[in-house]
Every structure is written in C-alpha cells, then in structure tokens.
PDB file of C-alpha atoms in Angstrom:
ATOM      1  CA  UNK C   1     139.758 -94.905 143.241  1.00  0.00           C
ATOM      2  CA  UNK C   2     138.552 -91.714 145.768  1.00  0.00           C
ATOM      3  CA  UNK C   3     136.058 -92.334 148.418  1.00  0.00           C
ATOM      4  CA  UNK C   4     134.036 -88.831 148.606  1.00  0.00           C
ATOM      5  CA  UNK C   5     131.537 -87.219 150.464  1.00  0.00           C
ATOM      6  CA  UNK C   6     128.672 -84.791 149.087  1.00  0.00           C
ATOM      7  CA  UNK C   7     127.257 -82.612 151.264  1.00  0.00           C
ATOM      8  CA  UNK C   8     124.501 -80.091 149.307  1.00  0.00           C
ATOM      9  CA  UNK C   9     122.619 -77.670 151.541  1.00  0.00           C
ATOM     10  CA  UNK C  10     119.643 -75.634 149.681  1.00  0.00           C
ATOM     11  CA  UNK C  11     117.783 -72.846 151.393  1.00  0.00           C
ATOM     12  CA  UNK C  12     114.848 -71.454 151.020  1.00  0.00           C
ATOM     13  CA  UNK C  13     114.048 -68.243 152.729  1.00  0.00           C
ATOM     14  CA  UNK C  14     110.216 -66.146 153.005  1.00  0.00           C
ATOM     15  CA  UNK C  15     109.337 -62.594 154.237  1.00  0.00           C
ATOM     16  CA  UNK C  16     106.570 -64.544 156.358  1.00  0.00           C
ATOM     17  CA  UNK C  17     105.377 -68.008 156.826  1.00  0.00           C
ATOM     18  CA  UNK C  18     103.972 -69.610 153.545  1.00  0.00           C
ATOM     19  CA  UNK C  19     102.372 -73.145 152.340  1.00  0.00           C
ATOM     20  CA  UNK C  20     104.715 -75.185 150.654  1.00  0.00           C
ATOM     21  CA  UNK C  21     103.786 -77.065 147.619  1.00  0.00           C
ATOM     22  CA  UNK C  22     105.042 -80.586 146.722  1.00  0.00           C
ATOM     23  CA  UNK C  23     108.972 -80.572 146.210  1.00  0.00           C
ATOM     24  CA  UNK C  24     110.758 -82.930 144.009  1.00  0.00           C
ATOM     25  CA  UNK C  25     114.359 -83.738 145.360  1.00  0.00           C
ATOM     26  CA  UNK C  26     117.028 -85.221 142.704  1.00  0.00           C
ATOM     27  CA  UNK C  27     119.838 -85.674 145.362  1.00  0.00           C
ATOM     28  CA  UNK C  28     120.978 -89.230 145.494  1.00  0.00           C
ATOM     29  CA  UNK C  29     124.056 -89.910 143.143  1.00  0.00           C
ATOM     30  CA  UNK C  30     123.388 -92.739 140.450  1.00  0.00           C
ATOM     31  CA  UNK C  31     125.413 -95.751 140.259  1.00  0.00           C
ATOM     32  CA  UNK C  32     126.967 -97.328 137.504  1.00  0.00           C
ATOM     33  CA  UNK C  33     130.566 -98.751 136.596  1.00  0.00           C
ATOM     34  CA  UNK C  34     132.646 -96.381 137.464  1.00  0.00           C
ATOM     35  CA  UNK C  35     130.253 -95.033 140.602  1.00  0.00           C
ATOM     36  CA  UNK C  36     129.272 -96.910 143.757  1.00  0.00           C
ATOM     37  CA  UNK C  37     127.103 -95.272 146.257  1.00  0.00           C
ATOM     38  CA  UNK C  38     127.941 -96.116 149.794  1.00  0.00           C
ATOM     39  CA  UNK C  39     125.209 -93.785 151.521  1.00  0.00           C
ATOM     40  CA  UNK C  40     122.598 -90.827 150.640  1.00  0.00           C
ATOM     41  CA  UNK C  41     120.680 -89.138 153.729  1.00  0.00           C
ATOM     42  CA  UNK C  42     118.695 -86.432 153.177  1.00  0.00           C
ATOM     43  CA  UNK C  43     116.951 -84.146 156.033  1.00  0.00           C
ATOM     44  CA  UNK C  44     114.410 -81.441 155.391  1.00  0.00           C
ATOM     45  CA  UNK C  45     113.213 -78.792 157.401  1.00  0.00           C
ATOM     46  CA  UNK C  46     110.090 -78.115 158.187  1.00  0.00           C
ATOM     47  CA  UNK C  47     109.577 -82.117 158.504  1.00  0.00           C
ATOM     48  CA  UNK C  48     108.288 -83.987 155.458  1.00  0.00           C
ATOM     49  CA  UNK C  49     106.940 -86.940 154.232  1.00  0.00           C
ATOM     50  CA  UNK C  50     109.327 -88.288 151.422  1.00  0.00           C
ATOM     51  CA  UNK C  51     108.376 -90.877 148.779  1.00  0.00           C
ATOM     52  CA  UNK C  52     110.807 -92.148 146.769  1.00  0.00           C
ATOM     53  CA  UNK C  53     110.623 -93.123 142.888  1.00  0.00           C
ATOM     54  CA  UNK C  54     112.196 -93.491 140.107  1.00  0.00           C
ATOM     55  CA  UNK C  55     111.689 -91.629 136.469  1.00  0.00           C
ATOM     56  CA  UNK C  56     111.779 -92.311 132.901  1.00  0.00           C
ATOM     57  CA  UNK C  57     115.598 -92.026 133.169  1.00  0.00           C
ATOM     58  CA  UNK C  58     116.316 -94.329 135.966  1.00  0.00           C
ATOM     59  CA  UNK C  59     116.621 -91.310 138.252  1.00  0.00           C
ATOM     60  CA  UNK C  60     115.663 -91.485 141.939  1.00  0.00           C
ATOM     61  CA  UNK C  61     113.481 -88.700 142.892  1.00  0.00           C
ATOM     62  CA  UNK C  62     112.211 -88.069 146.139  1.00  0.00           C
ATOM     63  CA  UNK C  63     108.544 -86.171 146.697  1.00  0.00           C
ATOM     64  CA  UNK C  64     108.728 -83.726 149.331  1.00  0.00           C
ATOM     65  CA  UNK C  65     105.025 -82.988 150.935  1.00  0.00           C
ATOM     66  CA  UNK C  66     104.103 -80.277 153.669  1.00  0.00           C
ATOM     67  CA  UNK C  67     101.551 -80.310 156.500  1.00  0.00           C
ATOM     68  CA  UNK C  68     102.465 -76.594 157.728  1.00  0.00           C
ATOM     69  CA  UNK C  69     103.171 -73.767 156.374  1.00  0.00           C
ATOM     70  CA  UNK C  70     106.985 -71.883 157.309  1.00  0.00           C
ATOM     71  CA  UNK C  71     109.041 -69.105 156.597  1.00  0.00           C
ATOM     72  CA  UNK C  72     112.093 -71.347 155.710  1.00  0.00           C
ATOM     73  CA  UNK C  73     112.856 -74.484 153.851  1.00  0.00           C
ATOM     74  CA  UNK C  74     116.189 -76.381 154.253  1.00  0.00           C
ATOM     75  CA  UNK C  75     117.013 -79.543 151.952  1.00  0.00           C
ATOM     76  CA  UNK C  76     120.455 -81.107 153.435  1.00  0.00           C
ATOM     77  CA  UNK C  77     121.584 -84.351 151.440  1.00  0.00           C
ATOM     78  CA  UNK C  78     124.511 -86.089 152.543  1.00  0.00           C
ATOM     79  CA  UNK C  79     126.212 -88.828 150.470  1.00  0.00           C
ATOM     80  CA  UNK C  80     129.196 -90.834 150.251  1.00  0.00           C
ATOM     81  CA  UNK C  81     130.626 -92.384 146.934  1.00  0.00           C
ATOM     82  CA  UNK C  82     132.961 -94.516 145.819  1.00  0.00           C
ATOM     83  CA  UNK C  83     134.660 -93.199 142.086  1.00  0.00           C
ATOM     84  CA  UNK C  84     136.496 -95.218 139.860  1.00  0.00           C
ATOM     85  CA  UNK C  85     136.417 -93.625 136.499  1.00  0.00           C
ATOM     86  CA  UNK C  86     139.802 -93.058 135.331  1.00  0.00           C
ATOM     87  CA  UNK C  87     141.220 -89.813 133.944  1.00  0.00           C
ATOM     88  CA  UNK C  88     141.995 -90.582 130.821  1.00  0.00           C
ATOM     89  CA  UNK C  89     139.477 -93.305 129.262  1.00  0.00           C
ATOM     90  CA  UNK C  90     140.145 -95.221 126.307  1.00  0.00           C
ATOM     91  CA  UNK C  91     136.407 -96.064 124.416  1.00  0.00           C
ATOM     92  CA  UNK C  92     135.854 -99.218 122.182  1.00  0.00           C
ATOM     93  CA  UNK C  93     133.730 -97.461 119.671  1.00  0.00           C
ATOM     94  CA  UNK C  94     131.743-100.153 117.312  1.00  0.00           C
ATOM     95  CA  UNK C  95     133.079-100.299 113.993  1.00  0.00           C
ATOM     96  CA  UNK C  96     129.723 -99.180 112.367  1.00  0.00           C
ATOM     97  CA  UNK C  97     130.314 -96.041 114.054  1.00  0.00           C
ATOM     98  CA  UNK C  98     134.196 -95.208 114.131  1.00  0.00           C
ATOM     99  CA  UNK C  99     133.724 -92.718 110.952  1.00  0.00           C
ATOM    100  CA  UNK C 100     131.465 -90.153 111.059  1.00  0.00           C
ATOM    101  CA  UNK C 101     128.368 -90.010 109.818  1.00  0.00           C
ATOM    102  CA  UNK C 102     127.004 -93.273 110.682  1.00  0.00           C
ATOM    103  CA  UNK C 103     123.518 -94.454 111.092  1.00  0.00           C
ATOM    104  CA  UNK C 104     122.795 -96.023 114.374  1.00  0.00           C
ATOM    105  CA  UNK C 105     120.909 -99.388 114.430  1.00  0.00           C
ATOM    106  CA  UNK C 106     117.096 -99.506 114.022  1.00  0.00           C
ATOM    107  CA  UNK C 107     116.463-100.363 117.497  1.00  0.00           C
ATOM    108  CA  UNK C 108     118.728 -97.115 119.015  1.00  0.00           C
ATOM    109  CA  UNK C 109     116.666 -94.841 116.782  1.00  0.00           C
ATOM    110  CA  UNK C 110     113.505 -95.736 118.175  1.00  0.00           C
ATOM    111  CA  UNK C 111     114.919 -95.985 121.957  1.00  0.00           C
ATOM    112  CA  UNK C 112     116.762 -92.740 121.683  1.00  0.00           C
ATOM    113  CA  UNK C 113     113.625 -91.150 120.442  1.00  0.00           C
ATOM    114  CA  UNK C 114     113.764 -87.540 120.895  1.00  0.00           C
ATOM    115  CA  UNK C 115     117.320 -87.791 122.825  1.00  0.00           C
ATOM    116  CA  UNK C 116     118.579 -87.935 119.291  1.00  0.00           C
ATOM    117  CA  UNK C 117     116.453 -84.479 118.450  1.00  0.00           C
ATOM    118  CA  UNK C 118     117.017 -81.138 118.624  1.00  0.00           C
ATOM    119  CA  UNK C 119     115.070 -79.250 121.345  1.00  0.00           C
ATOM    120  CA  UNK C 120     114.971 -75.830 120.579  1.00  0.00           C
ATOM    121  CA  UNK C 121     114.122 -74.379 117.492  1.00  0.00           C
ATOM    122  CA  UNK C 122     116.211 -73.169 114.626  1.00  0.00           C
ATOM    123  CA  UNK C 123     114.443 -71.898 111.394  1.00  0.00           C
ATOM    124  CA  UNK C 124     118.088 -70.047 110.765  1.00  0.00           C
ATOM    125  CA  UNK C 125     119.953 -73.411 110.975  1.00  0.00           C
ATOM    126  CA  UNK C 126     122.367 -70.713 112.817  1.00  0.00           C
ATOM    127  CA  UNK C 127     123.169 -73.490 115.650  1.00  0.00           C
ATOM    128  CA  UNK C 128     123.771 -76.678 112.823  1.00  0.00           C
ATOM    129  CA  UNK C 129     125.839 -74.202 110.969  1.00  0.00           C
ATOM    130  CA  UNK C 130     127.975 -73.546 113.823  1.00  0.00           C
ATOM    131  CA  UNK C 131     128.323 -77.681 114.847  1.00  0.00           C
ATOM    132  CA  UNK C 132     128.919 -78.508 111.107  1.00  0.00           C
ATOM    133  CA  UNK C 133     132.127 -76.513 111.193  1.00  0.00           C
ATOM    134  CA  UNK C 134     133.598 -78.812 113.880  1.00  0.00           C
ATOM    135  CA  UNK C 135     133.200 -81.091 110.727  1.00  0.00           C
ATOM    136  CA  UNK C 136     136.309 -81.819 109.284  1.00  0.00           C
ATOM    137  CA  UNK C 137     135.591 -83.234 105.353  1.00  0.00           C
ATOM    138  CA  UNK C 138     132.816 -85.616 103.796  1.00  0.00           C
ATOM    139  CA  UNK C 139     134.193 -88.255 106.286  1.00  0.00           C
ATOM    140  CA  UNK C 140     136.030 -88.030 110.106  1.00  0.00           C
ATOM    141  CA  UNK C 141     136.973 -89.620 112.915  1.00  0.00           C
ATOM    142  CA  UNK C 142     133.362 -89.780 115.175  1.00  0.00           C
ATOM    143  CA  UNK C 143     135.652 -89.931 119.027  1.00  0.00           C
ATOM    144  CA  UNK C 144     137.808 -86.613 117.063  1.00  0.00           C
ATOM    145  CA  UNK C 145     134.638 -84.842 116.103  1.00  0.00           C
ATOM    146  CA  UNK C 146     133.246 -84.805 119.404  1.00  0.00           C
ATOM    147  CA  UNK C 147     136.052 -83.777 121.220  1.00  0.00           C
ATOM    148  CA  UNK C 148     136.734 -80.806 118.788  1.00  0.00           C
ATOM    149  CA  UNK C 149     133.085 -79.903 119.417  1.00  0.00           C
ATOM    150  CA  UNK C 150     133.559 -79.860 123.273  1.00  0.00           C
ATOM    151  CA  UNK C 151     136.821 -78.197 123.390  1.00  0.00           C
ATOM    152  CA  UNK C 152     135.142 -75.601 120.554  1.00  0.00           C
ATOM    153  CA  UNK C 153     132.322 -74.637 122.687  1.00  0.00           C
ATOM    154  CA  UNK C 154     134.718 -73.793 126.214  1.00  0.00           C
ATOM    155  CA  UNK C 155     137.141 -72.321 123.360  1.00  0.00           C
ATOM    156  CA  UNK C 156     134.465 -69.635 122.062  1.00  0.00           C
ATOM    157  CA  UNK C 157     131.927 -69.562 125.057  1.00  0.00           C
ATOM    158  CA  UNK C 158     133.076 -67.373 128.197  1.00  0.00           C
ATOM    159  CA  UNK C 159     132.209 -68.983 130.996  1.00  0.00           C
ATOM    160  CA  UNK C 160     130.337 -67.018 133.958  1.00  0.00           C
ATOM    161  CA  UNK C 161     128.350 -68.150 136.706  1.00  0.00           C
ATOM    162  CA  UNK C 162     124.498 -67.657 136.947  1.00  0.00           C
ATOM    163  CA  UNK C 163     122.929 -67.927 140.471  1.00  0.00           C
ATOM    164  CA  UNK C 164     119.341 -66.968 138.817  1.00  0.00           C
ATOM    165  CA  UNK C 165     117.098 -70.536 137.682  1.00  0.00           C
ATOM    166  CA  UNK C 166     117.086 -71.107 133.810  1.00  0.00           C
ATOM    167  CA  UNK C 167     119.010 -72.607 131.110  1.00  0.00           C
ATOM    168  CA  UNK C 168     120.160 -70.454 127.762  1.00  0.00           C
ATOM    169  CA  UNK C 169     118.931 -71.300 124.547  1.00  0.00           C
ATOM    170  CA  UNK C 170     121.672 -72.721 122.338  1.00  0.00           C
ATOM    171  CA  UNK C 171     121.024 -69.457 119.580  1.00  0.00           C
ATOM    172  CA  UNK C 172     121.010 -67.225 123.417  1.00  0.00           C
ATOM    173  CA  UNK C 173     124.632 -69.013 124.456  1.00  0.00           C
ATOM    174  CA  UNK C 174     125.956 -68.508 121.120  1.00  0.00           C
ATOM    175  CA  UNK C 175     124.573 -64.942 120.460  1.00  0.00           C
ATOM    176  CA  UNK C 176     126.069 -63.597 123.790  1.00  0.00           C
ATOM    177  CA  UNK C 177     129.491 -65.716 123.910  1.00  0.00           C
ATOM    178  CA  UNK C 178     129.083 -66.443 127.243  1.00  0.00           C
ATOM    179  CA  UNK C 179     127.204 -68.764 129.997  1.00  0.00           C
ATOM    180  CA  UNK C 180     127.120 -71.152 133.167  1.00  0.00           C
ATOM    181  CA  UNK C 181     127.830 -75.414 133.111  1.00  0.00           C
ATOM    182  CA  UNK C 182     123.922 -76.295 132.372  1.00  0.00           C
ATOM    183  CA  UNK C 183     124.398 -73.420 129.134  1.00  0.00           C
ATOM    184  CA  UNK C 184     127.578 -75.149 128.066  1.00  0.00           C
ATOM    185  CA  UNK C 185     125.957 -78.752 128.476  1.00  0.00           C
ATOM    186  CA  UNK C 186     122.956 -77.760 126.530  1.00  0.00           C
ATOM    187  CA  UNK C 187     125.048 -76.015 123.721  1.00  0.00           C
ATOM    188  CA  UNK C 188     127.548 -78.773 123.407  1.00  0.00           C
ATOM    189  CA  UNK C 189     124.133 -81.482 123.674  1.00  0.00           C
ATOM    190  CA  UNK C 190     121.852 -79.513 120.691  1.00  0.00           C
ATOM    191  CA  UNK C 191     124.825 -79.204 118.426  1.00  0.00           C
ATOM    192  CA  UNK C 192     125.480 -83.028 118.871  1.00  0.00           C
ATOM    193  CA  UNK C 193     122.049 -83.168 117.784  1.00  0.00           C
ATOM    194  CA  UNK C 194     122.096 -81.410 114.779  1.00  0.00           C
ATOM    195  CA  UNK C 195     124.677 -83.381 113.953  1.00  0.00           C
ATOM    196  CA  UNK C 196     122.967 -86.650 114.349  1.00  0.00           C
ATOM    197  CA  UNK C 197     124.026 -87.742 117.816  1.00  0.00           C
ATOM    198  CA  UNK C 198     121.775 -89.331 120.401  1.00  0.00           C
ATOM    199  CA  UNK C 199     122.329 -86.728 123.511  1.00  0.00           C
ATOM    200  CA  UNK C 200     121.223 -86.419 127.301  1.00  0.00           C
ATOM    201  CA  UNK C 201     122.008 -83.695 130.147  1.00  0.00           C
ATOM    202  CA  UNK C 202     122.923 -84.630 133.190  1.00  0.00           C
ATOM    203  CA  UNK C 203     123.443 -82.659 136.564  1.00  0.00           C
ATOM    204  CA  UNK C 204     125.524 -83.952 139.226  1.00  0.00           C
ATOM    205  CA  UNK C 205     128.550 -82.786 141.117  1.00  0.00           C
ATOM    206  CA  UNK C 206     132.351 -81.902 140.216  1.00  0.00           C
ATOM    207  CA  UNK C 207     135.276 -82.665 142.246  1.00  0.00           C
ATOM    208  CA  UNK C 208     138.884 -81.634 141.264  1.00  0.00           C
ATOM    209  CA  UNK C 209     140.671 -79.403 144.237  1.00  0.00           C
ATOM    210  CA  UNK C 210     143.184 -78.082 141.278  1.00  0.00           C
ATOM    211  CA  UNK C 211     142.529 -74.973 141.304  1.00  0.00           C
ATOM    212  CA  UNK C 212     142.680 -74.214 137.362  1.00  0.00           C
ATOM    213  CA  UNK C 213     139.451 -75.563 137.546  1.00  0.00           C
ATOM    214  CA  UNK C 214     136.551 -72.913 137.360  1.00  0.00           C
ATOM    215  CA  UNK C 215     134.521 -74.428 140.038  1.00  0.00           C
ATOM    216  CA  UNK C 216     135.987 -74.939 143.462  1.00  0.00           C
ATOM    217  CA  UNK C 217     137.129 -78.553 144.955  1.00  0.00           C
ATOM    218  CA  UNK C 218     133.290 -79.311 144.747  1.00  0.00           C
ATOM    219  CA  UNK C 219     130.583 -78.025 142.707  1.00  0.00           C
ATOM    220  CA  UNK C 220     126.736 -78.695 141.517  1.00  0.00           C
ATOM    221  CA  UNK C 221     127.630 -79.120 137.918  1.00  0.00           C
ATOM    222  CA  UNK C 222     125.880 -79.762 134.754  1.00  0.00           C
ATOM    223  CA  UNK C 223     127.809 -81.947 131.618  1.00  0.00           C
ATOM    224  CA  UNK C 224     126.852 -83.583 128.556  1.00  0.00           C
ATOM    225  CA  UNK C 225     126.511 -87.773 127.349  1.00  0.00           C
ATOM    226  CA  UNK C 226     126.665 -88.790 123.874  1.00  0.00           C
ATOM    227  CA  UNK C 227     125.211 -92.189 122.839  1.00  0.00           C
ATOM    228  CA  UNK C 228     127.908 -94.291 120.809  1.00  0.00           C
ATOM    229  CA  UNK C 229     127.401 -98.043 119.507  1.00  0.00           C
ATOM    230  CA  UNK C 230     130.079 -99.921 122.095  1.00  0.00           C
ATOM    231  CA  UNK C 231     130.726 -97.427 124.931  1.00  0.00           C
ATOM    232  CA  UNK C 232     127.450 -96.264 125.082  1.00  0.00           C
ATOM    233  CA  UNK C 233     126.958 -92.829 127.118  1.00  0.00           C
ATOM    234  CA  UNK C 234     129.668 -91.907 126.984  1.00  0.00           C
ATOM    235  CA  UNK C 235     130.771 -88.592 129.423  1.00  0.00           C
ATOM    236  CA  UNK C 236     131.821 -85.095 128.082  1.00  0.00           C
ATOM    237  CA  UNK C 237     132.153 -81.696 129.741  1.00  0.00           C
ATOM    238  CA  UNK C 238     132.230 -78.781 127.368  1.00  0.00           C
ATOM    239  CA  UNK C 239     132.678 -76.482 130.348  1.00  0.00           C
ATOM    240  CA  UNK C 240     136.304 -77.800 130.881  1.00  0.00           C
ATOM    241  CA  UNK C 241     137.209 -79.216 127.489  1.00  0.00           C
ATOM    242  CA  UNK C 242     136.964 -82.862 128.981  1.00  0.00           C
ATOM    243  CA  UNK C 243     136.035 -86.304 128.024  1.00  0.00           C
ATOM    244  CA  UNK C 244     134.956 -89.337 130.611  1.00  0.00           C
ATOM    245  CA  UNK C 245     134.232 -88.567 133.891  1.00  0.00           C
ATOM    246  CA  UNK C 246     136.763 -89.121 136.188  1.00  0.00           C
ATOM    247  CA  UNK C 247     135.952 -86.566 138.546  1.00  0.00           C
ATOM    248  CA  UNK C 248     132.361 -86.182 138.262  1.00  0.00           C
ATOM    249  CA  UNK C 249     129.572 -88.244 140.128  1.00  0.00           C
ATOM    250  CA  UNK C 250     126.246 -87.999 138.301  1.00  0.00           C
ATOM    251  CA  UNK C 251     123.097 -87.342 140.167  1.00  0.00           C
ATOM    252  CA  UNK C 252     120.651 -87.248 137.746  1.00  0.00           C
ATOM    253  CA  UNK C 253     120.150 -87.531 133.867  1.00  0.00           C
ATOM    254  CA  UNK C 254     116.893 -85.884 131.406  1.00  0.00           C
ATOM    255  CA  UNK C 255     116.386 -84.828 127.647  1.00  0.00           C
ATOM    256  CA  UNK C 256     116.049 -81.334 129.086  1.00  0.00           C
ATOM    257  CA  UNK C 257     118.263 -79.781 131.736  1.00  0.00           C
ATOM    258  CA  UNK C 258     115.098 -78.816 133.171  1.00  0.00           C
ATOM    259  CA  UNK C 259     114.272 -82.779 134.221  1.00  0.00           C
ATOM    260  CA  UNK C 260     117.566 -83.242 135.702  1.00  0.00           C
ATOM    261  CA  UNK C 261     117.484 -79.952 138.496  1.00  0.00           C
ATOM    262  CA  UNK C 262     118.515 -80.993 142.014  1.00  0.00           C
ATOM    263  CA  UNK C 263     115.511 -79.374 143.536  1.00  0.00           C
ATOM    264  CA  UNK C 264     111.888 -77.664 142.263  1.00  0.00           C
ATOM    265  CA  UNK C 265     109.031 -77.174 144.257  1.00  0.00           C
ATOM    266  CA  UNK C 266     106.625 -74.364 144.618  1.00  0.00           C
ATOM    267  CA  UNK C 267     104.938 -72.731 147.303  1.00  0.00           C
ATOM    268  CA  UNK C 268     101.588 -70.477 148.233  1.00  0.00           C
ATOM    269  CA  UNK C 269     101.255 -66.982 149.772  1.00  0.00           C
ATOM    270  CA  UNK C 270     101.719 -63.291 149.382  1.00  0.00           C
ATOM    271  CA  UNK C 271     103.976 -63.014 145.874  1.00  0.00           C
ATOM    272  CA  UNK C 272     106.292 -60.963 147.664  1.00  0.00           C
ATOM    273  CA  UNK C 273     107.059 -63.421 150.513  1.00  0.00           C
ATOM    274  CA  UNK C 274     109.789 -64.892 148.393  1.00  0.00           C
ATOM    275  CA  UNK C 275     112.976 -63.611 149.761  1.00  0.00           C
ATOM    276  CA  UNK C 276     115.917 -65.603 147.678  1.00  0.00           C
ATOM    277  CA  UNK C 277     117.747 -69.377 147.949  1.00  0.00           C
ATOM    278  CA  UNK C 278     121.327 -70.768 149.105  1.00  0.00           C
ATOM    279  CA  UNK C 279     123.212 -73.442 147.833  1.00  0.00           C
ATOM    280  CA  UNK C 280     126.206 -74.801 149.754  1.00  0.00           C
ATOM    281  CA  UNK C 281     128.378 -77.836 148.299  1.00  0.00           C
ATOM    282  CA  UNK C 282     130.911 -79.471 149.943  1.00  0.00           C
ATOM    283  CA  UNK C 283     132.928 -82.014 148.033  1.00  0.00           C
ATOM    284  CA  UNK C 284     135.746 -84.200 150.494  1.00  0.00           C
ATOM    285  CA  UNK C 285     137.740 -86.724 150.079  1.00  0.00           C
ATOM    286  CA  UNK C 286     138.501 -89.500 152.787  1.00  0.00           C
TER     287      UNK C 286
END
C-alpha cells in the first residue's frame, strides 16, 4: 500500500484576451477496491464557477464556466490517494469463461452494449485479422489470450510520445508501427473487440519511479479494461506489456478515449489567438 499525491497543472495560453467557453474537467481519481481517494482540489484561473456531476460511466466531471474573457487559463488539480492493487494479481475467472470463446450471459450483452463493439470501421477485416493471430487453436486459455494480445501490441507498436490532441485509428497505429498510451489503449481495446470482448478506455495517471519505464515517476496515462465473468474489469496496459494495475490510479473511464480526456473546453476570439497548452504531472509518494 503507497499513499500518493497527483499534482496535474494544464495551461492554456492566447496571443490576446479571449472568451472562454464551458470546460469540462475529468480530474478527480475514481475509487474502487484497490483505490481510496483521500483528497481532490482543483483551482482554476481566471475564477470559475464549477458544478460537479457524474456521467454515464460513473465519472466525476466538473463544468468549468467563465464570466470574463483572459489571455490564460490554468487548471491545477491536486489529489491524494491511497493504492492497494498489488503487482502481480491473481483473477478468479468464471468457469463459463476460462476457455476462449465464450458467450457472456444475456444480461452482460445487453449492459455492455456497444463496449463489446468495435468502434472504428474495418471493411478489410485488416485489424480482426491481426487480433485473431494472438489466437492460439479452435480453443485457448481466455487470461493467456489477452495477455499475448497486450504484450503483442507493445511487442510490434513503437512507442513515441504525441503532445498534439487525437487518438490513432487502430488500421492508423497498425499501418505506421508506432504511437502514444491512448493509441496503444485503443489498439489493444478494438482488437479485444473483434475478438468478442466487452472493452473500455480509461485515462488516469502512472506511477513507477523505475526508470525502464517509458514515462517518468508520474505520468497522464491512458490503459485498457476488459470485462470478464468473475473479476470483472479487469486492468491491462498494452503500453508496458502489463496486467492489473498496481501502479496506476484511474481518473476516468469511456467507450471512446475521447470521453475519458482530462480536460476539453473551447473558447471564442480571433482564430489565431491560440498560442499552445502545458501539461505538468507530478506523481509523489509519502
């Protein structure tokens, strides 16, 4: 168990003062089993009137609204978590579902809806062609399947960092051999798909100080869940050939990568007022 503190700094910078549009902040980790929130702040500047929900998912999302217009925008979130996962997890997969393929129950077809659908289109089946090779004979291991498929795509994907908004396609990822977290996670997530799997992305943070890692001791990072009959979601990140979640603390989960991004927001002026953004993560343990 690690006791760690987020602390995600975005900046927004104009050529001259402009009217910001309504922001929508996905900052504030989510709990579950193995993660306990012990505090989420978040300041903005110019001053704004937040109201918090929640989405489809379960996320918290804060609405960001303006009364001026300014040349800047900063969006600091501070949080402090508690994380228990452990690094090697062990996962009690339902019997029904051990071997792969297996049908899951009536009632998880219709509440995985299109989380169990492929997103992007493939008329040349070149993406299910590529997952079914991770297939190994009429009849495998499900838990075996899936990890081959995650430590396939960091095995023949490059990985390289994109500051510039945007996801890959799946066809775009596999076509160039290379791409960031959120391309990995929605590779690794539309080949589950084609291969029957119920599948959501989810953005969040990483923390490992080793530096082997590819991301420093803390990260915005994007991963993968698959839905299995026991576990349920259960964690994988294609980007470093890893299952469970030991040292990642969720922020947000969506269908799309698109639903799960820590900030969007638009603004109004001169098209050329736009000057460029900063992101600064910090990552500590206490």
């Amino acid at each position: 168990m690690v006791v760690l503190t987020i602390r995600h700094k975005t900046r927004y910078s104009y050529r001259l003062p402009v009217w910001l549009g309504p922001h929508r902040l996905m900052l504030r980790p989510r709990e579950n089993r193995e993660v306990r929130l012990l505090s989420s702040s978040i300041e903005v500047t110019p001053p704004a009137i937040l109201t918090w929900s929640n989405d489809v998912f379960g996320n918290a999302v804060a609405s960001a609204s303006f009364d001026a217009p300014a040349d800047a925008l900063v969006i600091d979130s501070t949080a402090v978590v508690e994380l228990a996962a452990e690094r090697w997890p062990a996962f009690d997969v339902a019997a029904s579902a051990v071997r792969y393929p297996f049908s899951y129950s009536s009632d998880e077809i219709v509440d995985l809806g299109p989380l169990a659908q492929p997103q992007y289109v493939d008329k040349a089946g070149r993406l299910a062609e590529w997952a079914v090779a991770f297939v190994r004979g009429s009849e495998t291991d499900t838990l075996a399947l899936l990890k081959d498929l995650v430590v396939g795509t960091a095995a023949q994907i490059r990985y390289q960092s994109r500051e510039e908004e945007g996801t890959q396609s799946p066809r775009q990822t596999l076509d160039r051999g290379w791409g960031s977290c959120r391309d990995f996670a929605v590779l690794f997530a539309e080949a589950a798909r084609s291969l029957g799997f119920g599948a959501r992305l989810v953005s969040g943070y990483l923390y490992n100080p080793d530096p082997q890692f590819r991301n420093a001791a803390g990260s915005t990072h994007a991963w993968a869940e698959i839905y299995l009959p026991g576990p349920g979601w259960v964690t994988f990140d294609p980007t470093h050939r890893a299952l469970g979640g030991f040292n990642l603390i969720p922020v947000a989960v969506g269908r799309s990568i698109a639903q799960a991004m820590p900030v969007a927001g638009t603004f109004f002026g001169m098209t050329d007022a736009y000057l460029g953004m900063s992101v600064e993560v910090e990552v500590t343990a206490q």
